[in-house]
Short mmCIF file of C-alpha atoms in Angstrom, two decimals:
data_model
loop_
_atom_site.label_atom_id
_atom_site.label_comp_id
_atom_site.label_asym_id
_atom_site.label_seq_id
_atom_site.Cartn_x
_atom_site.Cartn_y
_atom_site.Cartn_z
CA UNK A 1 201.81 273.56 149.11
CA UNK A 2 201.02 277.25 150.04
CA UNK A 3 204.98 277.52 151.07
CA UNK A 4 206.96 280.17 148.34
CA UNK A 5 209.55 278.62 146.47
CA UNK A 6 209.03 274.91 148.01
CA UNK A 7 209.94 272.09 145.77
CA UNK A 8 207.30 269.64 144.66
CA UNK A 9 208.32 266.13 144.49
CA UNK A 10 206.81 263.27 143.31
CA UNK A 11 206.98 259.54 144.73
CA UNK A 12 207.24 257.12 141.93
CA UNK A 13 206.54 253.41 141.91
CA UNK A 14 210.65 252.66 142.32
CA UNK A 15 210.21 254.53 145.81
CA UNK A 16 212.23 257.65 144.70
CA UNK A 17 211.53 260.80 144.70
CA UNK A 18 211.36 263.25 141.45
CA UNK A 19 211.80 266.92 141.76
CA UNK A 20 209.69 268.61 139.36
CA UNK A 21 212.22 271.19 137.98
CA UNK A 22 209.54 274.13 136.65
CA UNK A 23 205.95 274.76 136.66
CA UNK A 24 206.13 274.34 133.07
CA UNK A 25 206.52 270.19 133.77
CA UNK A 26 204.66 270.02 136.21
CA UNK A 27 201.55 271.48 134.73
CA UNK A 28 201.74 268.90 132.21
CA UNK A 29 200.86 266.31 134.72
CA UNK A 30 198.25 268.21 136.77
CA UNK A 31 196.11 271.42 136.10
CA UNK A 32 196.62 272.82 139.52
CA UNK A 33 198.25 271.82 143.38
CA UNK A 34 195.18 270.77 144.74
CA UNK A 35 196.87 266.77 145.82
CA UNK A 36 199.88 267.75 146.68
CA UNK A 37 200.48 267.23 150.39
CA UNK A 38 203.04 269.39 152.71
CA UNK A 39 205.63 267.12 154.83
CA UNK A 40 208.78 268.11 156.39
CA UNK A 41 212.67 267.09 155.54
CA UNK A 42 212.56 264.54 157.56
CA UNK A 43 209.46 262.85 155.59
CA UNK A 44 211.12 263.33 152.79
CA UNK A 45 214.56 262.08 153.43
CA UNK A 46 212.61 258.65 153.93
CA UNK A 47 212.76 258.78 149.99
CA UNK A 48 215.68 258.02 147.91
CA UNK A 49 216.50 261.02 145.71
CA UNK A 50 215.59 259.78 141.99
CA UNK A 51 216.23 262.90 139.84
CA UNK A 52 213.74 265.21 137.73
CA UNK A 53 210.69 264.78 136.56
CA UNK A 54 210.34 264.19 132.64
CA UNK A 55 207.15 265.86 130.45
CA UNK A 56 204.26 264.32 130.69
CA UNK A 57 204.49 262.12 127.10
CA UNK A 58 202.21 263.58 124.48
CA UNK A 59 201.53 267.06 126.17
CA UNK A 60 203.93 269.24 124.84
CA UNK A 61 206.85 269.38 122.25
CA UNK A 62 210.24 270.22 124.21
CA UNK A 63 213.81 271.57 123.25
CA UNK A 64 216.46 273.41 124.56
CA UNK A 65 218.81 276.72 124.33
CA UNK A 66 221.43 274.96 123.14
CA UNK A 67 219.88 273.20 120.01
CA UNK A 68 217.51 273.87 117.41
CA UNK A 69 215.97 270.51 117.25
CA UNK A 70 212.40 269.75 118.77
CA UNK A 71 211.06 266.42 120.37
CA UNK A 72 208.36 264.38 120.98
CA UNK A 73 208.25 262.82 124.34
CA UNK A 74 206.71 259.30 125.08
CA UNK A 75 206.18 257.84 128.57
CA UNK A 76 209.66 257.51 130.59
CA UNK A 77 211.02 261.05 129.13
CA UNK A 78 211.78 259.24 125.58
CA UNK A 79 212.59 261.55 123.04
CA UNK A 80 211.90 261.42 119.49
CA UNK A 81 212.96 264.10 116.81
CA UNK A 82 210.81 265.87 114.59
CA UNK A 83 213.28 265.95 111.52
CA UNK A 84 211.54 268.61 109.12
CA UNK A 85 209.07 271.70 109.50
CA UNK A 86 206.76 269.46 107.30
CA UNK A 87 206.88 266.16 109.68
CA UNK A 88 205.72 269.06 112.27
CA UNK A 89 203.00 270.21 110.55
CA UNK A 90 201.49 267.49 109.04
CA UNK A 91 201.21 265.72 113.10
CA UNK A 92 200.31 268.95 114.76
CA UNK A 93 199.41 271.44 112.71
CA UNK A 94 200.22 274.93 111.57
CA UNK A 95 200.78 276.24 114.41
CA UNK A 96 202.78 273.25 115.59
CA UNK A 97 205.24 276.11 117.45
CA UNK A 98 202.42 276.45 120.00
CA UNK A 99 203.64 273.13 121.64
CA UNK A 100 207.50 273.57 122.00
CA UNK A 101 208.49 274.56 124.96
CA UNK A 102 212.14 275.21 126.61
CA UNK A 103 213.58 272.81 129.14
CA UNK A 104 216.70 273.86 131.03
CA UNK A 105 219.64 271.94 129.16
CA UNK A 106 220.68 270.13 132.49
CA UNK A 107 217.64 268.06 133.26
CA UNK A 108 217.40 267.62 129.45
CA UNK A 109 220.52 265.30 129.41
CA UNK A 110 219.76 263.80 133.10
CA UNK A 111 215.72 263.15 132.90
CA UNK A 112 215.76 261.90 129.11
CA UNK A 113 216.69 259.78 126.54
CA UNK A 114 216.68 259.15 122.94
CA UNK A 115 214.17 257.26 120.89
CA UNK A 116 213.69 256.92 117.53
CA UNK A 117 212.66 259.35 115.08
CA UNK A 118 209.17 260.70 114.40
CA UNK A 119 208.04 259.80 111.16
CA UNK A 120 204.16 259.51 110.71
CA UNK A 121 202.04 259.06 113.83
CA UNK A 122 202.11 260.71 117.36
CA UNK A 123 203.74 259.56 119.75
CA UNK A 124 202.61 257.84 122.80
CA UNK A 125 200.81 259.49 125.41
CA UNK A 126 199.06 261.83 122.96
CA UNK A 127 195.56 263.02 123.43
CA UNK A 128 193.15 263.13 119.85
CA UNK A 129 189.88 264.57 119.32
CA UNK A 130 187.89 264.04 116.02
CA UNK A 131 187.40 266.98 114.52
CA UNK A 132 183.96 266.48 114.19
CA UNK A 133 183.14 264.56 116.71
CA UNK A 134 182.99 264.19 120.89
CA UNK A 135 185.06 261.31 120.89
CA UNK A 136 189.03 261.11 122.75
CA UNK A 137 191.00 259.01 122.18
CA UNK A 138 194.70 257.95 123.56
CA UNK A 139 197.70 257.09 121.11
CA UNK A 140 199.54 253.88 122.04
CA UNK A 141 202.07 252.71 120.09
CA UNK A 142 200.11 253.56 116.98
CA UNK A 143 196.94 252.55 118.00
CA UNK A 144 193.69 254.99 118.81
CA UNK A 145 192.10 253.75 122.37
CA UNK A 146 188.94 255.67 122.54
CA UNK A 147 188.19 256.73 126.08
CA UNK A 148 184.81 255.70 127.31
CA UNK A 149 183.74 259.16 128.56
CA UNK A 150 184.86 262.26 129.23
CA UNK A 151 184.75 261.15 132.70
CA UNK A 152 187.27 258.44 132.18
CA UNK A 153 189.85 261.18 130.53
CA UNK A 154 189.47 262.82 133.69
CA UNK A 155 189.94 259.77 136.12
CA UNK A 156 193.06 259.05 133.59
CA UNK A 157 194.46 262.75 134.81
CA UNK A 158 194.06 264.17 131.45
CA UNK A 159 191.56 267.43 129.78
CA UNK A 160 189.72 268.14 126.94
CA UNK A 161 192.56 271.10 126.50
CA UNK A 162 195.43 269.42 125.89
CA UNK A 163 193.45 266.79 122.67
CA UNK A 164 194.65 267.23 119.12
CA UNK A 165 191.73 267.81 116.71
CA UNK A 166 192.46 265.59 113.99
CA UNK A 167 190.26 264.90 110.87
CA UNK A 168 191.44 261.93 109.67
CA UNK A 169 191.99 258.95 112.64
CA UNK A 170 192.54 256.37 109.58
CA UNK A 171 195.96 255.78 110.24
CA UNK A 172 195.65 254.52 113.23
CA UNK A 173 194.70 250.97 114.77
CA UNK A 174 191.60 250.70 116.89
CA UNK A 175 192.97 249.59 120.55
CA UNK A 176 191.03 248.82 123.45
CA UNK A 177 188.79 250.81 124.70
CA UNK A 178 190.18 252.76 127.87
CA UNK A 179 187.06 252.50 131.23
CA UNK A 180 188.70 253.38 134.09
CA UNK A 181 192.01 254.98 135.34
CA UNK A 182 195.18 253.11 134.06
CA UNK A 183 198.21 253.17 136.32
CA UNK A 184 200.86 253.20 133.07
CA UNK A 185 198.54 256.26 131.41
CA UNK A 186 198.83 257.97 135.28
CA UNK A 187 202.02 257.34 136.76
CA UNK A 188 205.21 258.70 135.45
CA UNK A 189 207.65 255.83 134.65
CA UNK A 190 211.32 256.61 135.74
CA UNK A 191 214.47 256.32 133.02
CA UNK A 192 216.74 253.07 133.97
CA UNK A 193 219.74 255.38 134.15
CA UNK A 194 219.23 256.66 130.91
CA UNK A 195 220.71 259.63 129.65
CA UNK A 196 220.20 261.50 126.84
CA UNK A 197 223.23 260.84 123.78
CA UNK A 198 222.75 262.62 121.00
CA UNK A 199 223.75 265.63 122.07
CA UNK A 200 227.27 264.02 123.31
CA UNK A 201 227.35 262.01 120.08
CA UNK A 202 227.30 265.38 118.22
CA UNK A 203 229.56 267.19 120.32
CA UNK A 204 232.22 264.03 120.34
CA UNK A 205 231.52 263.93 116.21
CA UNK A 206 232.41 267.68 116.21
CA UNK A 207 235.44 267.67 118.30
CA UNK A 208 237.07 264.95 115.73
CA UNK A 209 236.56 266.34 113.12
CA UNK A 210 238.18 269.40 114.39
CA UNK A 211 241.30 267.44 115.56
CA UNK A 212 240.55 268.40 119.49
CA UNK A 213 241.86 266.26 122.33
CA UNK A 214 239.13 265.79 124.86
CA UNK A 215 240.19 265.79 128.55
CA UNK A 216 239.28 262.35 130.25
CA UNK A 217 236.07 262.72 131.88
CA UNK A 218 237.54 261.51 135.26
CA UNK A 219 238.96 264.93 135.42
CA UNK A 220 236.69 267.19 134.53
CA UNK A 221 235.17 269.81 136.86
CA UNK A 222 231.89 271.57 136.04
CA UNK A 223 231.18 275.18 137.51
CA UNK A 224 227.89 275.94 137.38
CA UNK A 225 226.61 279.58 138.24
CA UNK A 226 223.07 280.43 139.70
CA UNK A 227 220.75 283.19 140.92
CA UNK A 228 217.84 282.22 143.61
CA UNK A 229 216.24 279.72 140.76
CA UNK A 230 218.91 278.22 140.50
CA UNK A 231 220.57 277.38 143.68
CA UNK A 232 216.87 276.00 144.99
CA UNK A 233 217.17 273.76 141.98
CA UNK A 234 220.57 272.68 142.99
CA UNK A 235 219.89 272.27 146.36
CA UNK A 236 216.18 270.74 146.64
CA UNK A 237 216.45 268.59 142.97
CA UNK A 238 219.25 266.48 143.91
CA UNK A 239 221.89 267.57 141.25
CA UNK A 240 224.80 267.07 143.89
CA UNK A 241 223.34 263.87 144.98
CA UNK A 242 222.91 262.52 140.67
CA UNK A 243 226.58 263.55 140.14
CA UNK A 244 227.55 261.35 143.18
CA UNK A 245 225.53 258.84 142.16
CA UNK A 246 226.74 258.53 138.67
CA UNK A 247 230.06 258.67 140.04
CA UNK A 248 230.10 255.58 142.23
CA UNK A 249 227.58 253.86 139.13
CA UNK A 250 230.61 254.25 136.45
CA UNK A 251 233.62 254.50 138.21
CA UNK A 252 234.08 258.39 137.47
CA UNK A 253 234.87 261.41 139.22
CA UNK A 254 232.95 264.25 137.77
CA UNK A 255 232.63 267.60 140.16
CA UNK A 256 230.16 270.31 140.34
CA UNK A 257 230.26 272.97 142.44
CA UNK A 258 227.79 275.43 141.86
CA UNK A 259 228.64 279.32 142.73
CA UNK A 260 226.23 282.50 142.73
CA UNK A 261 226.31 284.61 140.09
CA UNK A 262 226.38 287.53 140.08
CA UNK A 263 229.28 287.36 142.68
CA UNK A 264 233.05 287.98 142.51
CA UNK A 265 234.84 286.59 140.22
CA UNK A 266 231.74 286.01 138.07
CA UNK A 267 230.21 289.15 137.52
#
């Protein structure tokens, strides 16, 4: 806190650390940096590196340069497509678009994973707000849990800003009642090595039909170029450490090597 350019981690219940990789996730768990508490390296290196942080579930839509689809995300960075414009609208809204937001196409195969489809109801983790009425409520799993107060939404880490106003509640089960702070609606909830597939599934689906021989991925070698963004996220959110990691996990030897751009050769 208060230091320019300074990571922000946080310490999950595995006893890992998360990087958050942007302000934009991050400011979907908390409205400001008021908790977060300054240590040095050494502090920190107490703390097994666990990757990036994931979107808080419900808050905002996400998707990335390199695809035109748009998710959903439900507590531990579970992704769910939005199939149609209309599926969009009739959950959100008009002015669904409001809610999508960019993540940077690395963390969005490391910190997430697939789920199924959206079809009808929000996801999990989403915020609602009667129309016509004072009351919250939090979607689980298809069910409405209406939140005592607005000062249990608060103690629960979540604002009256980020609710849904929805007319219509009908389609969803009443739940319990939410009274106090949860730990599963506050806490983020790491991935079990999960990564996200489609996108490979896709790409693999592609390269067949196009007759291509794919290089084993033992011997691949990925270059990745950065300015100053860039190399602090390669260097304080662990991306060396998660390729090593997978490595000695599955048996593979994937390399990164990240260079500055713009630099000779890359220019």
């Amino acid at each position: 806190e208060g230091v320019q350019d300074a990571a922000v981690y946080y310490i999950a219940t595995d006893g890992k650390k998360y990087v958050f990789p942007d302000a934009k996730t991050y400011y979907t768990w908390y409205a400001d940096f008021s908790d977060v508490k300054k240590v040095n390296v050494e502090e920190l290196d107490k703390y097994p590196d666990g990757g990036a942080m994931s979107y808080r579930a419900g808050i905002k839509l996400v998707t990335h340069p390199n695809t035109g689809k748009v998710y959903a995300v439900e507590p531990g960075g579970v992704l769910r497509w939005l199939p149609s414009i209309p599926a969009a609208q009739s959950l959100y809204g008009d002015n669904w678009g409001d809610f999508v937001q960019d993540i940077i196409p690395g963390y969005f195969a490391s910190s997430y994973t697939k789920g199924e489809d959206m079809i009808s109801l929000l996801p999990t983790g989403t915020i609602v707000k009667e129309r016509l009425g004072n009351v919250y409520y939090y979607i689980d799993s298809g069910k409405k849990r209406k939140f005592l107060d607005l000062s249990t939404l608060s103690k629960n880490n979540f604002f009256p800003y980020q609710a849904i106003e929805m007319s219509d509640l009908s389609e969803y089960v009443a739940g319990d009642d939410i009274l106090d702070a949860e730990d599963k609606l506050l806490s983020f909830q790491p991935l079990d090595d999960g990564i996200f597939e489609d996108e490979e599934d896709d790409l693999a689906g592609d390269l067949a039909d196009n007759s291509q021989t794919v290089s084993p991925i033992n011997d691949q070698k990925i270059l990745l170029l950065t300015h100053s963004v860039g190399r602090n996220l390669y260097e304080e959110g662990g991306i060396a450490e998660w390729f090593d990691n997978y490595n000695t996990d599955n048996n593979r030897q994937v390399q990164i090597e990240r260079r500055d751009y713009p630099d000779y050769p890359y220019q």
